[in-house]
């Protein structure tokens, strides 16, 4: 089972002998399904070659802060935005000191300043350097700022001494990275997600559908699962594999989706309707393939049930989150939908012109009664995790955990 599917990891390598282990770390992270981009400091290049890291990561290695070629391709701001997490392994005493002081005179430290994602550091240094009051003060400073420390371990050191300062082993670091994505924000909650398009048959070989890829809904299901929820994903036909550790219910039509959702709704804490349900189905499905003899063909369409509105109107509805794909007046239309369907929250996005349905990236305007948050353009996976964080926060406000 891959635990880091679609996760984007920026791996910073600084100049210590443990840098040789970072080569293996890249392999281990990629084995878990992660995409890895490597940033090396100049000192790191003295210990291991960028070519090795490039071959293992399958991507160009970034070294220079002010490199016109790199900046034209993916500059430091973009690299920081690209990532879901920054891992610095090994992190030398010097790098830790510079990070602690907010230096930005090389690419890695500048990215750490720009980044709005978790930063995990794996210190590696001589035991005296680690125990030195200056290093310890820097570490405390970083911890207070929310930077996550992985290690160091104690034991035999490259310099021949024994003590604390050994970098954690690659598999231990992979486990620490896994932990970053497991937020426990929805621990034990039951979350039902719909995703993908629906297909409404015209005859045995034709159907009406839409451009939904299912990516957003699948990313939401995965993010909810990583947040500790028991997730059921009711999905229309898509080309993507079902996320692991999620109860998967494949359907084709809106009516099948409705049935599957209503069968599950009563035991759910949260319902997130990311599916692009076809608004209409054929009033009658032809039993045989329709011949193309007539110049005009008229199909009578009948409105499909609104699954989301139906769930929101249940006597004891789960916390309901809808989506609104709009081409104009995104916020206004979404607010109308929030109120008319009686939802707790709505996530609105602009679609059309390459935005939304078929693209890998998206942006969202998340609205609820009395509040709104804009989530800027980024990968659907990252967006899904941000959305799940907001849903968890708002859900917990509405249903404060019982204290005994
Ligand atoms: O009204 P509109 O189709 O724009 O609403 C979109 C939201 O309603 C989405 O969350 C979608 O999953 C849900 N929906 C539904 N059943 C329908 C139509 C939309 O659950 N028949």
Coordinates of C-alpha atoms and ligand atoms in Angstrom, one line a residue:
X1 CA 0.0 0.0 0.0
X2 CA 1.4 3.4 -0.9
X3 CA 1.0 6.0 1.8
X4 CA 2.2 9.2 0.0
X5 CA 0.2 9.0 -3.3
X6 CA 0.2 12.4 -5.0
X7 CA 2.1 14.1 -2.2
X8 CA 4.6 16.6 -3.3
X9 CA 7.8 16.7 -1.3
X10 CA 10.5 19.2 -1.5
X11 CA 13.6 17.6 -0.1
X12 CA 16.3 20.0 1.0
X13 CA 19.8 18.5 1.4
X14 CA 22.5 20.3 3.3
X15 CA 26.2 19.6 3.7
X16 CA 26.7 16.7 6.0
X17 CA 28.0 13.2 5.5
X18 CA 24.5 11.8 6.1
X19 CA 23.6 13.3 2.7
X20 CA 24.4 9.9 1.2
X21 CA 21.3 8.5 3.0
X22 CA 19.2 11.2 1.3
X23 CA 19.7 9.3 -2.0
X24 CA 17.9 6.3 -0.4
X25 CA 15.3 8.6 1.2
X26 CA 14.3 9.8 -2.3
X27 CA 13.8 6.2 -3.4
X28 CA 11.7 5.4 -0.3
X29 CA 9.5 8.4 -0.7
X30 CA 8.9 7.7 -4.3
X31 CA 8.1 4.0 -3.5
X32 CA 5.3 5.4 -1.4
X33 CA 3.9 7.3 -4.4
X34 CA 5.4 10.8 -3.6
X35 CA 6.7 13.2 -6.1
X36 CA 10.1 14.5 -5.0
X37 CA 12.0 17.6 -6.0
X38 CA 15.4 18.1 -4.6
X39 CA 17.1 21.3 -3.4
X40 CA 20.8 21.1 -2.5
X41 CA 23.0 23.6 -0.8
X42 CA 26.5 24.1 -2.3
X43 CA 28.0 22.2 0.7
X44 CA 25.7 19.3 0.0
X45 CA 27.1 19.0 -3.5
X46 CA 30.5 18.3 -1.9
X47 CA 29.1 15.2 -0.3
X48 CA 26.9 13.8 -3.0
X49 CA 26.3 14.8 -6.6
X50 CA 23.3 16.5 -7.9
X51 CA 23.3 14.0 -10.8
X52 CA 22.6 11.2 -8.4
X53 CA 19.7 13.1 -6.9
X54 CA 18.4 14.0 -10.3
X55 CA 18.5 10.4 -11.5
X56 CA 16.7 9.2 -8.3
X57 CA 14.1 12.0 -8.2
X58 CA 13.5 12.0 -12.0
X59 CA 13.5 15.8 -11.9
X60 CA 16.1 18.6 -12.2
X61 CA 17.9 19.4 -8.9
X62 CA 17.7 23.0 -7.7
X63 CA 20.8 24.6 -6.3
X64 CA 21.1 28.3 -7.1
X65 CA 18.9 31.1 -5.6
X66 CA 19.6 33.6 -8.4
X67 CA 19.8 31.3 -11.4
X68 CA 18.0 32.9 -14.4
X69 CA 17.4 29.5 -16.0
X70 CA 15.8 28.0 -12.8
X71 CA 13.9 31.1 -12.0
X72 CA 12.5 31.1 -15.5
X73 CA 11.4 27.4 -15.0
X74 CA 10.3 27.1 -11.4
X75 CA 11.5 29.9 -9.2
X76 CA 11.8 29.7 -5.4
X77 CA 8.3 31.0 -4.8
X78 CA 6.8 28.5 -7.2
X79 CA 8.7 25.6 -5.7
X80 CA 7.4 26.5 -2.2
X81 CA 3.9 26.7 -3.6
X82 CA 4.3 23.4 -5.4
X83 CA 5.2 21.5 -2.3
X84 CA 2.9 19.8 0.3
X85 CA 5.7 19.5 2.7
X86 CA 9.4 20.5 3.0
X87 CA 11.8 17.9 4.4
X88 CA 15.4 19.0 5.2
X89 CA 17.5 15.9 5.6
X90 CA 20.2 16.1 6.6
X91 CA 19.9 19.4 8.4
X92 CA 23.3 20.6 9.6
X93 CA 23.9 22.8 12.7
X94 CA 24.7 25.6 10.3
X95 CA 21.5 25.3 8.4
X96 CA 19.5 25.0 11.6
X97 CA 21.1 28.2 12.9
X98 CA 20.3 30.0 9.6
X99 CA 16.7 28.8 9.6
X100 CA 16.3 29.9 13.2
X101 CA 17.5 33.4 12.2
X102 CA 15.3 33.6 9.1
X103 CA 18.2 33.9 6.7
X104 CA 17.4 33.8 3.0
X105 CA 20.7 33.9 1.2
X106 CA 20.5 30.6 -0.5
X107 CA 17.7 28.8 -2.3
X108 CA 16.8 26.3 0.5
X109 CA 16.6 28.9 3.3
X110 CA 14.7 31.3 1.1
X111 CA 12.2 28.6 0.2
X112 CA 11.7 27.8 3.9
X113 CA 10.9 31.5 4.5
X114 CA 8.4 31.6 1.7
X115 CA 6.7 28.3 2.5
X116 CA 3.3 28.0 4.0
X117 CA 3.5 24.2 4.3
X118 CA 4.9 22.1 7.2
X119 CA 8.7 21.9 7.4
X120 CA 10.3 18.8 8.9
X121 CA 14.0 18.8 9.7
X122 CA 16.2 15.8 10.3
X123 CA 19.3 17.1 12.2
X124 CA 22.6 15.4 11.5
X125 CA 25.8 16.5 13.2
X126 CA 28.6 15.7 15.6
X127 CA 27.2 15.1 19.1
X128 CA 29.0 18.0 20.7
X129 CA 27.6 20.3 18.0
X130 CA 24.1 19.0 18.7
X131 CA 24.5 19.4 22.5
X132 CA 25.9 22.9 22.2
X133 CA 23.7 25.5 23.9
X134 CA 23.5 27.5 20.6
X135 CA 22.2 24.6 18.6
X136 CA 19.7 23.6 21.4
X137 CA 18.5 27.2 21.6
X138 CA 18.0 27.3 17.8
X139 CA 16.1 24.0 17.9
X140 CA 13.8 25.3 20.6
X141 CA 13.2 28.4 18.6
X142 CA 12.3 26.4 15.5
X143 CA 10.0 24.1 17.5
X144 CA 8.2 27.1 18.9
X145 CA 7.6 28.3 15.3
X146 CA 6.0 24.9 14.5
X147 CA 8.9 23.4 12.6
X148 CA 8.9 19.6 13.1
X149 CA 11.9 17.8 14.4
X150 CA 12.6 14.2 13.3
X151 CA 15.5 12.8 15.3
X152 CA 18.4 12.9 15.8
X153 CA 19.1 9.4 16.9
X154 CA 22.0 8.4 19.2
X155 CA 24.8 6.1 18.3
X156 CA 28.1 5.7 16.4
X157 CA 28.9 8.8 14.4
X158 CA 31.0 9.2 11.2
X159 CA 33.6 11.2 13.2
X160 CA 34.1 8.2 15.4
X161 CA 32.3 9.6 18.5
X162 CA 29.2 8.2 20.0
X163 CA 26.1 10.2 21.0
X164 CA 23.1 12.1 19.8
X165 CA 23.4 13.6 16.2
X166 CA 22.8 10.7 13.8
X167 CA 20.3 11.4 11.1
X168 CA 17.2 9.1 11.3
X169 CA 17.2 6.2 8.8
X170 CA 15.3 6.8 5.6
X171 CA 12.4 4.5 6.5
X172 CA 12.0 6.3 9.9
X173 CA 11.9 9.6 8.0
X174 CA 9.2 8.2 5.6
X175 CA 7.2 7.3 8.7
X176 CA 7.6 10.9 10.0
X177 CA 6.5 12.3 6.7
X178 CA 3.4 10.0 6.7
X179 CA 2.6 11.4 10.1
X180 CA 2.4 14.9 8.8
X181 CA -0.5 14.0 6.5
X182 CA -2.4 12.2 9.2
X183 CA -3.9 15.1 11.0
X184 CA -6.5 13.2 13.1
X185 CA -8.8 16.2 12.6
X186 CA -11.7 13.9 11.8
X187 CA -10.7 11.0 14.0
X188 CA -13.5 8.4 14.1
X189 CA -15.9 10.5 12.1
X190 CA -18.0 8.9 9.3
X191 CA -17.6 10.9 6.1
X192 CA -19.6 10.3 2.9
X193 CA -18.3 11.7 -0.4
X194 CA -19.8 11.7 -3.9
X195 CA -17.5 12.2 -6.9
X196 CA -17.3 12.0 -10.6
X197 CA -20.0 12.5 -13.2
X198 CA -23.1 10.4 -13.6
X199 CA -24.0 8.7 -16.9
X200 CA -27.6 8.8 -18.0
X201 CA -28.4 6.2 -20.7
X202 CA -30.1 7.2 -23.9
X203 CA -30.1 3.7 -25.4
X204 CA -27.9 0.6 -24.7
X205 CA -24.8 2.3 -26.3
X206 CA -25.2 6.0 -25.7
X207 CA -25.4 8.2 -22.6
X208 CA -25.5 11.8 -21.5
X209 CA -22.7 12.9 -19.1
X210 CA -20.4 15.7 -18.3
X211 CA -16.7 16.6 -18.1
X212 CA -16.2 15.8 -14.4
X213 CA -13.0 13.8 -13.9
X214 CA -13.7 12.9 -10.3
X215 CA -10.3 14.1 -9.2
X216 CA -11.5 16.7 -6.6
X217 CA -13.9 14.2 -5.0
X218 CA -11.3 11.4 -4.8
X219 CA -8.8 13.9 -3.3
X220 CA -11.4 14.9 -0.7
X221 CA -12.1 11.2 0.1
X222 CA -8.3 10.6 0.5
X223 CA -7.8 13.8 2.6
X224 CA -10.7 12.8 4.9
X225 CA -9.3 9.3 5.3
X226 CA -5.9 10.8 6.2
X227 CA -7.6 13.0 8.7
X228 CA -8.8 9.8 10.5
X229 CA -12.3 9.5 9.1
X230 CA -14.1 6.4 8.0
X231 CA -14.8 7.3 4.4
X232 CA -17.4 6.0 2.0
X233 CA -16.9 7.2 -1.6
X234 CA -19.9 6.9 -3.9
X235 CA -18.5 7.5 -7.4
X236 CA -19.8 7.8 -10.9
X237 CA -17.7 6.4 -13.7
X238 CA -14.1 7.8 -13.7
X239 CA -10.7 6.8 -15.0
X240 CA -9.0 7.0 -11.6
X241 CA -8.4 4.1 -9.2
X242 CA -10.4 4.1 -5.9
X243 CA -8.4 5.5 -3.0
X244 CA -7.1 2.9 -0.5
X245 CA -8.7 2.4 2.9
X246 CA -11.9 3.9 1.6
X247 CA -15.3 2.1 1.2
X248 CA -15.9 2.5 -2.5
X249 CA -19.4 2.3 -4.0
X250 CA -19.4 2.6 -7.8
X251 CA -22.5 3.8 -9.5
X252 CA -23.5 5.0 -13.0
X253 CA -26.7 7.0 -12.9
X254 CA -28.0 9.9 -10.6
X255 CA -30.7 7.6 -9.4
X256 CA -28.2 4.9 -8.4
X257 CA -26.1 7.6 -6.7
X258 CA -29.1 8.8 -4.8
X259 CA -30.0 5.3 -3.6
X260 CA -26.4 4.6 -2.5
X261 CA -26.1 7.9 -0.7
X262 CA -29.5 7.6 1.1
X263 CA -28.6 4.1 2.2
X264 CA -25.5 5.5 3.9
X265 CA -26.6 9.0 5.0
X266 CA -28.2 8.1 8.4
X267 CA -24.9 6.9 9.8
X268 CA -22.7 9.8 8.5
X269 CA -21.3 12.7 10.4
X270 CA -20.4 14.7 7.3
X271 CA -21.6 14.5 3.7
X272 CA -19.5 16.2 0.9
X273 CA -21.2 16.2 -2.5
X274 CA -18.4 16.7 -5.0
X275 CA -20.1 14.8 -7.8
X276 CA -21.3 16.5 -10.9
X277 CA -24.7 14.9 -11.0
X278 CA -26.4 15.1 -14.4
X279 CA -29.3 17.5 -14.0
X280 CA -31.5 15.5 -16.4
X281 CA -31.9 11.9 -17.5
X282 CA -33.9 10.5 -20.5
X283 CA -37.5 10.2 -19.6
X284 CA -37.4 6.9 -21.5
X285 CA -34.4 4.8 -22.3
X286 CA -34.7 3.1 -25.7
X287 CA -34.4 -0.7 -25.4
X288 CA -32.6 -0.9 -28.7
X289 CA -29.9 1.2 -30.3
X290 CA -31.6 4.3 -31.8
X291 CA -31.2 4.3 -35.6
X292 CA -29.9 7.5 -37.2
X293 CA -32.7 7.5 -39.8
X294 CA -34.5 10.7 -38.7
X295 CA -33.0 14.1 -39.5
X296 CA -33.9 15.4 -36.1
X297 CA -34.1 13.4 -32.9
X298 CA -36.0 14.7 -29.9
X299 CA -35.2 13.3 -26.5
X300 CA -37.4 14.1 -23.6
X301 CA -35.4 14.8 -20.5
X302 CA -36.6 14.5 -16.9
X303 CA -35.1 16.3 -14.0
X304 CA -32.9 14.2 -11.7
X305 CA -33.4 14.2 -7.9
X306 CA -31.1 16.7 -6.1
X307 CA -29.2 14.3 -3.9
X308 CA -27.5 17.0 -1.9
X309 CA -30.7 18.9 -1.1
X310 CA -32.4 15.7 -0.2
X311 CA -29.7 14.8 2.3
X312 CA -29.7 18.3 3.8
X313 CA -33.4 18.0 4.4
X314 CA -33.3 14.7 6.3
X315 CA -34.7 14.9 9.8
X316 CA -31.2 14.5 11.3
X317 CA -28.9 15.5 8.5
X318 CA -25.1 15.1 8.6
X319 CA -23.0 18.2 8.2
X320 CA -23.6 18.9 4.5
X321 CA -21.1 20.4 2.2
X322 CA -22.0 21.1 -1.4
X323 CA -20.0 22.2 -4.5
X324 CA -21.0 24.9 -6.9
X325 CA -19.4 25.0 -10.3
X326 CA -20.2 28.4 -11.7
X327 CA -19.2 30.3 -14.8
X328 CA -20.1 33.8 -13.5
X329 CA -20.9 35.5 -10.2
X330 CA -19.3 32.6 -8.4
X331 CA -19.8 33.8 -4.8
X332 CA -23.3 35.2 -5.3
X333 CA -24.6 32.0 -6.9
X334 CA -22.9 29.8 -4.3
X335 CA -24.6 31.7 -1.5
X336 CA -28.0 31.3 -3.1
X337 CA -27.3 27.6 -3.4
X338 CA -26.1 27.4 0.2
X339 CA -29.4 28.9 1.4
X340 CA -31.8 27.3 -1.0
X341 CA -30.5 23.8 -0.4
X342 CA -30.1 24.3 3.4
X343 CA -26.4 23.4 3.4
X344 CA -23.8 23.9 6.2
X345 CA -21.1 24.9 3.7
X346 CA -20.5 25.3 0.0
X347 CA -17.2 25.2 -2.0
X348 CA -17.5 27.3 -5.1
X349 CA -15.2 27.3 -8.1
X350 CA -15.2 28.9 -11.5
X351 CA -15.4 26.4 -14.4
X352 CA -14.9 26.7 -18.1
X353 CA -11.9 28.0 -20.2
X354 CA -9.7 25.2 -18.9
X355 CA -10.6 25.8 -15.3
X356 CA -12.2 23.3 -12.9
X357 CA -13.4 20.0 -14.3
X358 CA -10.6 18.5 -16.3
X359 CA -7.6 20.4 -14.9
X360 CA -5.2 19.2 -12.1
X361 CA -5.5 22.5 -10.3
X362 CA -8.3 24.5 -9.0
X363 CA -9.2 27.3 -6.6
X364 CA -12.1 27.4 -4.2
X365 CA -14.3 30.0 -2.5
X366 CA -15.5 28.3 0.7
X367 CA -18.7 29.8 2.2
X368 CA -20.9 29.1 5.2
X369 CA -23.4 31.2 7.0
X370 CA -21.4 34.1 8.4
X371 CA -18.0 33.3 6.9
X372 CA -15.9 32.7 3.9
X373 CA -12.3 31.6 3.0
X374 CA -10.6 31.8 -0.4
X375 CA -8.3 28.9 -1.2
X376 CA -5.9 30.0 -4.0
X377 CA -5.1 28.1 -7.1
X378 CA -3.2 24.9 -6.3
X379 CA -3.3 21.1 -6.9
X380 CA -6.6 19.4 -6.2
X381 CA -4.9 17.2 -3.6
X382 CA -3.7 20.2 -1.6
X383 CA -7.0 22.0 -2.0
X384 CA -8.8 18.9 -0.7
X385 CA -6.7 18.8 2.4
X386 CA -7.3 22.5 3.0
X387 CA -11.0 22.0 2.6
X388 CA -11.0 19.1 5.0
X389 CA -9.3 21.2 7.6
X390 CA -12.0 23.8 7.3
X391 CA -14.8 21.3 7.3
X392 CA -13.3 19.6 10.4
X393 CA -13.0 23.0 12.2
X394 CA -16.6 24.1 11.3
X395 CA -18.0 20.6 12.1
X396 CA -16.4 20.7 15.5
X397 CA -17.7 24.1 16.2
X398 CA -21.2 22.9 15.4
X399 CA -20.8 19.6 17.4
X400 CA -18.3 20.4 20.1
X401 CA -16.6 17.2 21.3
X402 CA -18.3 15.9 24.5
X403 CA -16.3 16.4 27.7
X404 CA -16.9 14.1 30.6
Ligands
LIG1 O1 -27.5 22.9 -8.1 P1 -26.2 22.5 -8.6 O2 -26.2 21.3 -9.4 O3 -25.3 23.6 -9.1 O4 -25.5 22.0 -7.2 C1 -24.3 21.5 -7.1 C2 -24.2 20.7 -5.9 O5 -25.3 19.8 -5.7 C3 -23.0 19.8 -5.9 O6 -22.5 19.6 -4.6 C4 -23.6 18.5 -6.4 O7 -22.8 17.3 -6.0 C5 -24.9 18.5 -5.8 N1 -26.0 17.9 -6.6 C6 -26.6 16.7 -6.2 N2 -27.6 16.1 -7.0 C7 -28.0 16.7 -8.1 C8 -27.4 17.9 -8.5 C9 -26.4 18.5 -7.8 O8 -26.2 16.1 -5.2 N3 -29.0 16.2 -8.8

